[in-house]
CSV table of C-alpha atoms in Angstrom, one decimal:
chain,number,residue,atom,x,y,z
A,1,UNK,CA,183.0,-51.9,90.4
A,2,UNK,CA,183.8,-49.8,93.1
A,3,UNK,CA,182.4,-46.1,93.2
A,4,UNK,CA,185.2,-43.3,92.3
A,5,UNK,CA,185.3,-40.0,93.7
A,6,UNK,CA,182.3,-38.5,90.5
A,7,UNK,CA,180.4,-41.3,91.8
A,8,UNK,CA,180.8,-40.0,95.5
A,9,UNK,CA,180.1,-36.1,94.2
A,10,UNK,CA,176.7,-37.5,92.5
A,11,UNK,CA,176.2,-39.4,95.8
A,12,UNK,CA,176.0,-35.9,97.6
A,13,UNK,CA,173.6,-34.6,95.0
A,14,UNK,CA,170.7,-37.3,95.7
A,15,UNK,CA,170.1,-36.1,99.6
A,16,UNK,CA,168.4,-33.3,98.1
A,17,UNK,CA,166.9,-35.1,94.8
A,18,UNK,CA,165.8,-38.5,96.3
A,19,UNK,CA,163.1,-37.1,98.5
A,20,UNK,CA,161.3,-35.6,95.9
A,21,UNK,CA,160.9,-39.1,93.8
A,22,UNK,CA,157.8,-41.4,94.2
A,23,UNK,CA,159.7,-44.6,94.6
A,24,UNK,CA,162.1,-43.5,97.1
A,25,UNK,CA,161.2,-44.9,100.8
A,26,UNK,CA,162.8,-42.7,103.4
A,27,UNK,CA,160.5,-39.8,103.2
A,28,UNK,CA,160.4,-37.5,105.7
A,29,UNK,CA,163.3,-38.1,107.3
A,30,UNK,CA,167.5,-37.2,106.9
A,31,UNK,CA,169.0,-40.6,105.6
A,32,UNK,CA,172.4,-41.4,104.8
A,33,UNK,CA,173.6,-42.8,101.9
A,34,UNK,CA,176.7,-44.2,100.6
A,35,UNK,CA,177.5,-45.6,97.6
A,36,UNK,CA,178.0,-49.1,97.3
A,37,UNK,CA,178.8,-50.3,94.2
A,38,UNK,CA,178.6,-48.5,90.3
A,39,UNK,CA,178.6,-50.0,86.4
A,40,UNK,CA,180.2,-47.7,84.2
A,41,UNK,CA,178.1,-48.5,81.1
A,42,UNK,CA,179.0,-45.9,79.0
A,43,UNK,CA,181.9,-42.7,79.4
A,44,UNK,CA,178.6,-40.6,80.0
A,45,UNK,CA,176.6,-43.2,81.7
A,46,UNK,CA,176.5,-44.8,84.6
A,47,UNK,CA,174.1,-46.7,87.4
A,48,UNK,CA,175.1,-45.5,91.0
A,49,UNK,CA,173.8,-48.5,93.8
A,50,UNK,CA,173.4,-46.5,97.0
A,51,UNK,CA,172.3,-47.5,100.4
A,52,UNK,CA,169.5,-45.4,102.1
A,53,UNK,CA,169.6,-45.6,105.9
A,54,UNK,CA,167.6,-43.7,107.8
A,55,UNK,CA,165.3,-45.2,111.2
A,56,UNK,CA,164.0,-48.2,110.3
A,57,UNK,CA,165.2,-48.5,106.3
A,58,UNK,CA,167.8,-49.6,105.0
A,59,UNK,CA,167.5,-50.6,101.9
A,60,UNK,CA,169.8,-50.7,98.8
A,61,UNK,CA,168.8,-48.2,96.0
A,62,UNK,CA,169.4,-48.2,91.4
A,63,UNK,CA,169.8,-44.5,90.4
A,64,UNK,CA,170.8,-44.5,87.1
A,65,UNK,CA,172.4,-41.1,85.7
A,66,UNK,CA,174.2,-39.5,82.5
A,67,UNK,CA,176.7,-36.6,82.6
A,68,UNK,CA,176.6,-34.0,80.3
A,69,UNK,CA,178.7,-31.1,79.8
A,70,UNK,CA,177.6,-27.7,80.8
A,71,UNK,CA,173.4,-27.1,80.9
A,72,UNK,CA,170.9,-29.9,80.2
A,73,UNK,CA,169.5,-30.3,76.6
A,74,UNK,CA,166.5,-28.3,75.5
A,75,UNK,CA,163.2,-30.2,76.8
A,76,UNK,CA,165.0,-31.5,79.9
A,77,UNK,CA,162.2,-32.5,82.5
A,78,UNK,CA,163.3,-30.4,85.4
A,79,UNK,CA,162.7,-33.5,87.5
A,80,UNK,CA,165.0,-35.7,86.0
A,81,UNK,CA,167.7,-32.4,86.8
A,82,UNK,CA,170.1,-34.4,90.0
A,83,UNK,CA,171.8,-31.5,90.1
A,84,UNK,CA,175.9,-30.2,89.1
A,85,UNK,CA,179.3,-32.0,89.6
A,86,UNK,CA,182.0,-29.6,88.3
A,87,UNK,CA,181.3,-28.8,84.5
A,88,UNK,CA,178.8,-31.1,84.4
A,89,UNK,CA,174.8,-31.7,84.7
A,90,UNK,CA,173.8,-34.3,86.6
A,91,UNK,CA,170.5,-36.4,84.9
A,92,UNK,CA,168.3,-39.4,86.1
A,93,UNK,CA,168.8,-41.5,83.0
A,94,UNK,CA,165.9,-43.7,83.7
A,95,UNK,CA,164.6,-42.8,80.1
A,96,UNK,CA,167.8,-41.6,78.5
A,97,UNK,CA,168.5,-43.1,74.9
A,98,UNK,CA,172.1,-43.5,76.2
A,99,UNK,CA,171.9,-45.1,79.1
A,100,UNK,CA,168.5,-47.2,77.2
A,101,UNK,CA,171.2,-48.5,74.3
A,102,UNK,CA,173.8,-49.3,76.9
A,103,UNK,CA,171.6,-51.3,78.9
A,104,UNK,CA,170.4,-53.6,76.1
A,105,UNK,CA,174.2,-54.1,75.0
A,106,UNK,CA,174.7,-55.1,78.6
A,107,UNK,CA,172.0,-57.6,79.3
A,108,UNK,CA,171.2,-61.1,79.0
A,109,UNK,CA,167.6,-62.6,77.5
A,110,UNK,CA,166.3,-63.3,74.0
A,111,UNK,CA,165.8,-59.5,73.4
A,112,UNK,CA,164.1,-57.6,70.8
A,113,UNK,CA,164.6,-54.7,68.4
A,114,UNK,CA,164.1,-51.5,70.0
A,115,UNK,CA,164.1,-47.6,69.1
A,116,UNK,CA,165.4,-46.2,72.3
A,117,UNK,CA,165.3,-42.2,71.0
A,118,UNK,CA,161.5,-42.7,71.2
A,119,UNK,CA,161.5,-44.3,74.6
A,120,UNK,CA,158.7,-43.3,77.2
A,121,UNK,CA,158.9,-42.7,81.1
A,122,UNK,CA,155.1,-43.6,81.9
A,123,UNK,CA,154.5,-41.1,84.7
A,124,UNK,CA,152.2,-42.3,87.8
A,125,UNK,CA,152.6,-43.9,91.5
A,126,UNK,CA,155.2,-46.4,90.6
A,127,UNK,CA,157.8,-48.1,93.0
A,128,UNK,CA,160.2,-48.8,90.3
A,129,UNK,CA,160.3,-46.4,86.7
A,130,UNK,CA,158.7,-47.9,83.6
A,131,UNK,CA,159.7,-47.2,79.9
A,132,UNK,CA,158.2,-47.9,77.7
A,133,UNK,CA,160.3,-48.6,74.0
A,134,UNK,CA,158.7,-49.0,70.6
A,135,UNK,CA,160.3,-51.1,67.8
A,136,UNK,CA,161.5,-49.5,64.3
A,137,UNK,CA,158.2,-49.4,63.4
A,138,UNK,CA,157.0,-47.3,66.1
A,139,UNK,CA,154.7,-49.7,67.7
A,140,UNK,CA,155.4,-50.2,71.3
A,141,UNK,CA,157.3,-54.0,71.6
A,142,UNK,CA,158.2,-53.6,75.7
A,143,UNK,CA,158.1,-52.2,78.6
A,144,UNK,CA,161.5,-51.8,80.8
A,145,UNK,CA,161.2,-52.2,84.6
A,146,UNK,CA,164.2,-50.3,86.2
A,147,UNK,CA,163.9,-51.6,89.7
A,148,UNK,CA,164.6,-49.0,92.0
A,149,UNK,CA,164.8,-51.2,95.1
A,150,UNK,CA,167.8,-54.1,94.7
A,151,UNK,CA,167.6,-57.1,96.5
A,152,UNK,CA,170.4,-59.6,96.4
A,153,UNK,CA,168.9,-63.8,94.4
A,154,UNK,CA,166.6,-63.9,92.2
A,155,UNK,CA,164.0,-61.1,91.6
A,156,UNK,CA,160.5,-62.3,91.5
A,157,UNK,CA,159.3,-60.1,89.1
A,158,UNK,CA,161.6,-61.4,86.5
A,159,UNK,CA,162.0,-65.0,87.9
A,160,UNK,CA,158.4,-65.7,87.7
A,161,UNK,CA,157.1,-64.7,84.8
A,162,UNK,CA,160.2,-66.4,83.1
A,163,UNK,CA,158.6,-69.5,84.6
A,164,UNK,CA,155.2,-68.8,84.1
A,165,UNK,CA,155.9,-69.1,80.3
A,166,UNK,CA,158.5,-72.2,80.7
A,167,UNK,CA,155.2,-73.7,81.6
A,168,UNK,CA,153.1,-72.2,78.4
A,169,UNK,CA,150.6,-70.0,81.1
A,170,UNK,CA,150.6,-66.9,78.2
A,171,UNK,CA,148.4,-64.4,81.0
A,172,UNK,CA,151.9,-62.8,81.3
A,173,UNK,CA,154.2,-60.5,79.4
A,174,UNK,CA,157.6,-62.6,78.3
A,175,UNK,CA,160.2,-61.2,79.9
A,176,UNK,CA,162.8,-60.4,76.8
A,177,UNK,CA,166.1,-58.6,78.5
A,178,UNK,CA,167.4,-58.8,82.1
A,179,UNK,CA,170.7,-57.1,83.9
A,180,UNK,CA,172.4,-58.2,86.8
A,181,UNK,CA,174.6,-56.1,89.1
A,182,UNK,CA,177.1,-56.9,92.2
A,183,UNK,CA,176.9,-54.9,95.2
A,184,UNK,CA,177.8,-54.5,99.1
A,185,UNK,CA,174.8,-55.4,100.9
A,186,UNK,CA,173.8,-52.9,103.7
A,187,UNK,CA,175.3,-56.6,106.1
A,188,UNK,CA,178.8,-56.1,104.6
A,189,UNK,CA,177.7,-59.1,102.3
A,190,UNK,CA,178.7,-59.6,98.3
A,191,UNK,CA,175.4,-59.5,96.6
A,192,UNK,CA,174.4,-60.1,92.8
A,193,UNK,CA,170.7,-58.9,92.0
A,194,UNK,CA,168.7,-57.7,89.4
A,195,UNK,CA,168.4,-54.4,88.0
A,196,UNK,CA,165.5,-55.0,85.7
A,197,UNK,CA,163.6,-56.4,83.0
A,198,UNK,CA,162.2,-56.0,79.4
A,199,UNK,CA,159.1,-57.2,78.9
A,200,UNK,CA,157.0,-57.9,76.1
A,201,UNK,CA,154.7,-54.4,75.4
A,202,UNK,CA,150.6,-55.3,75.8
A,203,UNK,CA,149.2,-53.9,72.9
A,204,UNK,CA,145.7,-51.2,73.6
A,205,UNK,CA,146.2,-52.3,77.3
A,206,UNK,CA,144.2,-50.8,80.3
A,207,UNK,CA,145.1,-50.4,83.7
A,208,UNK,CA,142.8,-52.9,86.0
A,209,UNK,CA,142.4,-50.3,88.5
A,210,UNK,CA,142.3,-47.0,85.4
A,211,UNK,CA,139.7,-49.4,83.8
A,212,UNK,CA,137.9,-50.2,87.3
A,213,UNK,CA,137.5,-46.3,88.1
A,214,UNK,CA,136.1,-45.4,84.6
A,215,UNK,CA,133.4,-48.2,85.1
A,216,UNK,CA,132.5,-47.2,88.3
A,217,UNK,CA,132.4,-43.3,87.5
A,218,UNK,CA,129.8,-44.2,84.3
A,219,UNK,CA,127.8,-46.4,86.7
A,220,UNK,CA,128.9,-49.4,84.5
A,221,UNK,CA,128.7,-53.1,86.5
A,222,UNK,CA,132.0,-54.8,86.5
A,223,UNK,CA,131.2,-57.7,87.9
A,224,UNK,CA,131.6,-59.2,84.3
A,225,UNK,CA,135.3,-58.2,83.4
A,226,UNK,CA,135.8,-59.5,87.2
A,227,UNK,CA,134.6,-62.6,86.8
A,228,UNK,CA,136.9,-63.1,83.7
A,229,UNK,CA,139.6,-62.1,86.3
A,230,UNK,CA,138.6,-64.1,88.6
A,231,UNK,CA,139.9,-66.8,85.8
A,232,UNK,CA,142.7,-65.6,84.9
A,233,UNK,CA,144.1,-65.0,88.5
A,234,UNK,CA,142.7,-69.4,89.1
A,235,UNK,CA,144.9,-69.7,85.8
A,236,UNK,CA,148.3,-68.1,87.1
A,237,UNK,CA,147.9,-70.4,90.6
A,238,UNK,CA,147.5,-73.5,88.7
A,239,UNK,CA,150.7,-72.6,86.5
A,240,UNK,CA,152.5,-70.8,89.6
A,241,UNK,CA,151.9,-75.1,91.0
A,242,UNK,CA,153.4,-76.1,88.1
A,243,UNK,CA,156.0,-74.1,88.0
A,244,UNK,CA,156.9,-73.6,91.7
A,245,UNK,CA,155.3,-77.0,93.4
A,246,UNK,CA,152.7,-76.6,96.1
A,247,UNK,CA,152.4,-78.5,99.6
A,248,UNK,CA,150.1,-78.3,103.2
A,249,UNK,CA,151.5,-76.7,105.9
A,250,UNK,CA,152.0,-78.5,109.3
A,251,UNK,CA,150.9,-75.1,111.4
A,252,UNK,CA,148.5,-73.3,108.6
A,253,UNK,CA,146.4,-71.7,110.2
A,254,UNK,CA,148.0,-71.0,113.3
A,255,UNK,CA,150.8,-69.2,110.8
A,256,UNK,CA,147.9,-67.2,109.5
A,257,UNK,CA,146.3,-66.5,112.6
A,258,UNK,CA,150.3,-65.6,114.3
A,259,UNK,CA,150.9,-63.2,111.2
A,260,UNK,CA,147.6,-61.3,111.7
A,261,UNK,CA,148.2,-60.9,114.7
A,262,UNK,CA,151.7,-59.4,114.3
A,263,UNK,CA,150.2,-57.5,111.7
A,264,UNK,CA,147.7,-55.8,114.0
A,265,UNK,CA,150.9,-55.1,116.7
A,266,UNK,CA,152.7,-53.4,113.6
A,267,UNK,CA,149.6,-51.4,112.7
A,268,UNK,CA,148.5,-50.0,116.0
A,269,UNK,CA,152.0,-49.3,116.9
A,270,UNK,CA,152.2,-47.1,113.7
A,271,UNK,CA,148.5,-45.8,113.8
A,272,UNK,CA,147.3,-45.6,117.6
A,273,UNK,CA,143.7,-45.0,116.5
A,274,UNK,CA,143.6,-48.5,115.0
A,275,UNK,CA,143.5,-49.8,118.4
A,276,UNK,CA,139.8,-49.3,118.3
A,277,UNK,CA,139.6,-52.3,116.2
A,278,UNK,CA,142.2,-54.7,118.0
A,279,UNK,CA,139.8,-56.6,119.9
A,280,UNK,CA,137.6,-57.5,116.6
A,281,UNK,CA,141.2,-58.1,114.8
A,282,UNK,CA,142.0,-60.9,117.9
A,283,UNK,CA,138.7,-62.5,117.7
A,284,UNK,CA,139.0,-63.0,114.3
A,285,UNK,CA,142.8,-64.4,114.4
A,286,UNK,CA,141.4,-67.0,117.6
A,287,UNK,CA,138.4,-68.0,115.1
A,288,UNK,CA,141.5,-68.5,112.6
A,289,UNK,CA,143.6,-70.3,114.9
A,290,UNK,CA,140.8,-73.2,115.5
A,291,UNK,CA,140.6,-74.4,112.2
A,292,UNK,CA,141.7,-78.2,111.8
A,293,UNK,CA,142.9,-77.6,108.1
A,294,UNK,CA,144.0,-75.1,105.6
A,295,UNK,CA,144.3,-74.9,101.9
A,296,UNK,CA,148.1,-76.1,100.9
A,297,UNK,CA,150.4,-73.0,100.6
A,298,UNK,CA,152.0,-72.1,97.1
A,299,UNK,CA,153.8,-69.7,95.2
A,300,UNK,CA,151.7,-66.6,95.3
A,301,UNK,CA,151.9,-63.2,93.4
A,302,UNK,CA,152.2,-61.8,96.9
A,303,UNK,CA,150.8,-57.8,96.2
A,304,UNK,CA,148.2,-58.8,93.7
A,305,UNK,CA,145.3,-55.6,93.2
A,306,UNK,CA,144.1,-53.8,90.0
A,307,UNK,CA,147.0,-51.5,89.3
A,308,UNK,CA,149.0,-55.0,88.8
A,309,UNK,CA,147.0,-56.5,85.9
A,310,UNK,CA,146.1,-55.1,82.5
A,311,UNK,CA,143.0,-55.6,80.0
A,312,UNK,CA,143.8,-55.7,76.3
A,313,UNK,CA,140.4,-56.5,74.7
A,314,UNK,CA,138.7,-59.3,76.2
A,315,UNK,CA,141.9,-60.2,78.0
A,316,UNK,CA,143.5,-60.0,81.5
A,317,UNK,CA,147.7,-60.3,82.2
A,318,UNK,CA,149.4,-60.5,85.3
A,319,UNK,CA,152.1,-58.3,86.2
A,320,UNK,CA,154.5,-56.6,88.9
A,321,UNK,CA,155.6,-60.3,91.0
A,322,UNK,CA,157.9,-58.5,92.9
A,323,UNK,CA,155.3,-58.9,96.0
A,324,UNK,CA,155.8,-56.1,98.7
A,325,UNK,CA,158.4,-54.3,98.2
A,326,UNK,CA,159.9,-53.0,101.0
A,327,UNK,CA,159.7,-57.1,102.3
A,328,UNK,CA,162.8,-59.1,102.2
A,329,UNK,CA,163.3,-60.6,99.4
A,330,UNK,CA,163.2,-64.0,101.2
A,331,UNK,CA,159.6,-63.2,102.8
A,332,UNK,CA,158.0,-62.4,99.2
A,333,UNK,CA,159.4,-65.9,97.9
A,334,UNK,CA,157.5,-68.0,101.0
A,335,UNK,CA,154.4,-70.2,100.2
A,336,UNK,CA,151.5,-68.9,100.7
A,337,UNK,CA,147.5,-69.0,100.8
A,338,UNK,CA,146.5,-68.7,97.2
A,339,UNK,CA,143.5,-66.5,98.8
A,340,UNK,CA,146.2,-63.7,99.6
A,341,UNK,CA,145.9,-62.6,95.7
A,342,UNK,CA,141.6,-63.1,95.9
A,343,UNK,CA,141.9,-60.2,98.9
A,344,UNK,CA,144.2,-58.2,97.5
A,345,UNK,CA,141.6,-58.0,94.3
A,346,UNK,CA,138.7,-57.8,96.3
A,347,UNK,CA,140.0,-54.6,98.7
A,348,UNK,CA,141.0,-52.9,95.4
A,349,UNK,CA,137.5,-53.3,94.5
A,350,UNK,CA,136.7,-50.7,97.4
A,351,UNK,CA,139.4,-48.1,96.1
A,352,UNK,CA,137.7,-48.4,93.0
A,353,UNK,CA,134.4,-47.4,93.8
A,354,UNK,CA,135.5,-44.6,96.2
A,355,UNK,CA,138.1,-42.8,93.4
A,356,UNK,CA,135.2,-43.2,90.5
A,357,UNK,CA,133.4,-41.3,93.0
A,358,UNK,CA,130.7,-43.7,94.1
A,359,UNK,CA,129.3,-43.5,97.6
A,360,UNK,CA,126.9,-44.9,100.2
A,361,UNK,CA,124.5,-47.7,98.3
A,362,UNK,CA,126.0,-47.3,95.3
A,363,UNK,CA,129.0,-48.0,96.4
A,364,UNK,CA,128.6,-51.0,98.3
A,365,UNK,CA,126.2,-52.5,95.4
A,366,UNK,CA,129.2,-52.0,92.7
A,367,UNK,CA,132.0,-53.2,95.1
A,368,UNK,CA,129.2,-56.3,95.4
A,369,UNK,CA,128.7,-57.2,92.3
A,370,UNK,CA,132.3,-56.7,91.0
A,371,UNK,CA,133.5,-58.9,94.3
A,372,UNK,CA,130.7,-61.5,93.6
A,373,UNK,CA,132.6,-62.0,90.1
A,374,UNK,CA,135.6,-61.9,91.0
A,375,UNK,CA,134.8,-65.0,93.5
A,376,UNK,CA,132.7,-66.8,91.0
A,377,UNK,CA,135.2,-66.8,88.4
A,378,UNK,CA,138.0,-67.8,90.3
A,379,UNK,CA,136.1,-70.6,91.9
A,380,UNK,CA,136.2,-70.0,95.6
A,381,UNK,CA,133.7,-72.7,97.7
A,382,UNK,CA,131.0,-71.4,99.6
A,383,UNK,CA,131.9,-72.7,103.0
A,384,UNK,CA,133.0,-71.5,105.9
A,385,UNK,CA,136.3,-72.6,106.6
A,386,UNK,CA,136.9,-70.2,103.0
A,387,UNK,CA,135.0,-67.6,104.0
A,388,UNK,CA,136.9,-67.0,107.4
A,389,UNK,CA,140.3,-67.6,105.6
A,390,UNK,CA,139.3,-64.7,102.9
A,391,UNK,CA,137.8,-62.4,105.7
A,392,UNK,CA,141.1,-63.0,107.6
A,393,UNK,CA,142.9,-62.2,104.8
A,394,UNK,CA,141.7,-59.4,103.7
A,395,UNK,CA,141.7,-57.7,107.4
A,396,UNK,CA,145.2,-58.3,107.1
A,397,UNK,CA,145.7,-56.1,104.1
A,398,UNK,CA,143.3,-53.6,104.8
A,399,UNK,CA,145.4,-53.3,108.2
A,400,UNK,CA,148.2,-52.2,105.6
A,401,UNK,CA,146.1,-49.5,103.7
A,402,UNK,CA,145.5,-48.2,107.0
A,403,UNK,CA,148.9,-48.0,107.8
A,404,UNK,CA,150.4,-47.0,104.6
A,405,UNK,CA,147.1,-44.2,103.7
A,406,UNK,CA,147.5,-42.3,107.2
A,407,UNK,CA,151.2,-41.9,106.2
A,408,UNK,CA,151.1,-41.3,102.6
A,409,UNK,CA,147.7,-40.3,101.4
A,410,UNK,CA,145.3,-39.0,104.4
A,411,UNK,CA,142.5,-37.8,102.2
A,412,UNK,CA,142.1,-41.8,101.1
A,413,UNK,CA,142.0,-43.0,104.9
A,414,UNK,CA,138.2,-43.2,105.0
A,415,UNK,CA,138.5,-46.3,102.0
A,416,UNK,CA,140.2,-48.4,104.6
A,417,UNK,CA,138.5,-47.3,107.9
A,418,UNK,CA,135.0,-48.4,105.9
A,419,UNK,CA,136.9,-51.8,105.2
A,420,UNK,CA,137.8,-52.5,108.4
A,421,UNK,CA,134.2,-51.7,109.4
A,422,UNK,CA,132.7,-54.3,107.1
A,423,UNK,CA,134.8,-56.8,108.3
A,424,UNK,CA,135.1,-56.4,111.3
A,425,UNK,CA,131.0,-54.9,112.2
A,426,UNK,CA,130.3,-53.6,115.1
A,427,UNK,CA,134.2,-53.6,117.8
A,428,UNK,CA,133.7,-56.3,120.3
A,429,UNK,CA,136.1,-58.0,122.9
A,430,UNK,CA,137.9,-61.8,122.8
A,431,UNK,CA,135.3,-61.7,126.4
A,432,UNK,CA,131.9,-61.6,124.6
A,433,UNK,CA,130.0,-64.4,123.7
């Protein structure tokens, strides 16, 4: 529905709030918003959409808040606080029992029985908020994805795994509850998206990347839980085929080699130092370019590293499909190289080693081993024409840490400089032999 004059007073509240939330992607700078559409789910609960424009985003934001009279209840995080409209407080509801019931009554799926009092915001470096909700019996039963960015069609991340298990591929968690909302898009345009997803809970799951650092910090191998992996990510291709159909492209690799390329323009234009690698980056996109054949494109998972798979004993599941998410939506959903997903895994391999604290030799002989697992379990050919496609790719998204450490994280900007390094070697020009 459209936003009344309480939703336009909360509106005001977020210029100061939103800034200080992980997920929210106009940092640093003074971005407008406007509300563009609301759902009233409950006389004390409701989910504000608001449009966040500022330089180069514009983008189309869920803020889910409840309204209580006078001061917030005892044991209030002070960060879910948005602030005061008249008489009353102002919370993120993300993890509120209120809003938790009202979205269940609202949304469509199989569903399951949940106790929303005990619900759990997992805290971390999320792009979206996680809660997590146990059944009556205490025992976790899923996870809820409030998605934080909205994109108008269907969401990947709740599309996909919905497919996945059509199929019977079980290295997923069932999706179990979805919501839908209608919106303005930033165009002027009538939009219907998603607002998020219950999914089944992983019982005693890891992290991949939490699991990664641990092994790497104890000097543990991991080229074993890798490899395994490795088999698990083959597994999800072959049922993303199923699901989602496959087929060559007329212009692969000069695609590949013509998004490279406008990924190294992006980069450099961002980052001015990473000029120093161009001329290695546009050697390596020719050498791309001049291959007769490529691998038929596909559906893909599209941001595939450790911190998007879990381990629950001896067993790996895929999760987060969404793909990039600041992308448009109809970007993440292209065909792609089923190698984007092998990179992605084998860069995170390097953020693993650095965070557990490894360095120099030992570092680069546990990033070995874990990547020589990885690449044996999934099955990639030792040949050239793969070897050139995987280097390629993963330049492309070590480009992107560069990028996205030097703005966000400058301490970890040395992990991808020493990527770029190894794959590149030594900087030489498109001129030498």
């Amino acid at each position: 529905m459209a936003p009344d004059d309480l939703d336009h007073e909360v509106v005001a509240l977020l210029g100061t709030w939103l800034p200080q939330r992980r997920w929210y992607p106009a940092k640093g700078t003074d971005a407008e918003l406007t509300p563009v559409g609301t759902l009233h789910l409950a006389d004390d609960v409701r989910v504000l959409l608001v449009r966040a424009r500022a330089g180069e985003v514009d983008v189309v934001l869920q803020v889910p808040v409840a309204l209580v009279v006078g001061a917030p209840p005892e044991g209030t995080a002070p960060g879910s606080v948005v602030g005061t409209a008249g008489e009353r407080t102002v919370l993120d509801a993300a993890g509120d029992a209120r809003f938790l019931a009202a979205w269940l009554a609202a949304a469509d799926g199989p569903g399951a029985p949940v106790d929303v009092t005990a619900a759990r915001v997992v805290t971390g470096e999320q792009s979206n908020t996680s809660v997590v909700l146990p059944g009556p019996d205490g025992v976790p039963t899923g996870i809820l994805k409030v998605l934080r960015t909205l994109a108008g069609g269907e969401n990947p991340d709740i599309d996909v795994p919905r497919r996945l298990v059509e199929v019977g591929w079980d290295g997923v968690p069932a999706p179990l509850a979805w919501t839908q909302a209608r919106w303005t898009s930033p165009q002027g345009d009538a939009e219907v998206g998603y607002l998020g997803v219950l999914s089944a809970f992983v019982p005693g799951a890891q992290d991949g990347f939490e699991l990664a650092c641990g092994w790497a910090t104890a000097g543990r191998a991991f080229g074993e839980p890798a490899r395994e992996l490795g088999v698990t990510v083959a597994g999800m291709h072959d049922a993303l085929v199923r699901s989602f159909g496959a087929g060559p492209s007329a212009d692969g690799a000069a695609a590949l080699a013509r998004s490279l390329r406008e990924r190294l323009a992006w980069a450099t234009t961002a980052v001015p130092s990473l000029a120093a690698v161009a001329d290695g980056v546009r050697v390596l996109a020719d050498d791309v370019a001049a291959l007769a054949t490529t691998p038929p494109r596909q559906r893909v998972h599209g941001d595939l590293h450790l911190g998007q798979v879990l381990r629950s004993g001896d067993r790996w599941f895929v999760i987060d499909f969404e793909g990039e998410p600041l992308a448009p939506l109809a970007a993440r959903v292209l065909p792609d190289l089923a190698l984007r997903d092998v990179a992605g895994l084998l860069r995170s391999f390097d953020y693993a080693a650095a965070v557990g604290g490894l360095t120099g030799d030992a570092a680069a002989a546990w990033t070995a081993d874990a990547r020589a697992g990885l690449l044996a379990g999934y099955g990639v050919v030792d040949d050239p024409t793969s070897a050139l496609l995987l280097r390629a790719l993963e330049l492309d998204k070590t480009l992107y840490e560069a990028v996205y450490e030097a703005r966000n994280r400058p301490a970890w900007a040395a992990i991808p400089q020493a990527g770029l390094e190894r794959l590149l070697g030594p900087v030489r020009t498109s001129g030498d032999a």
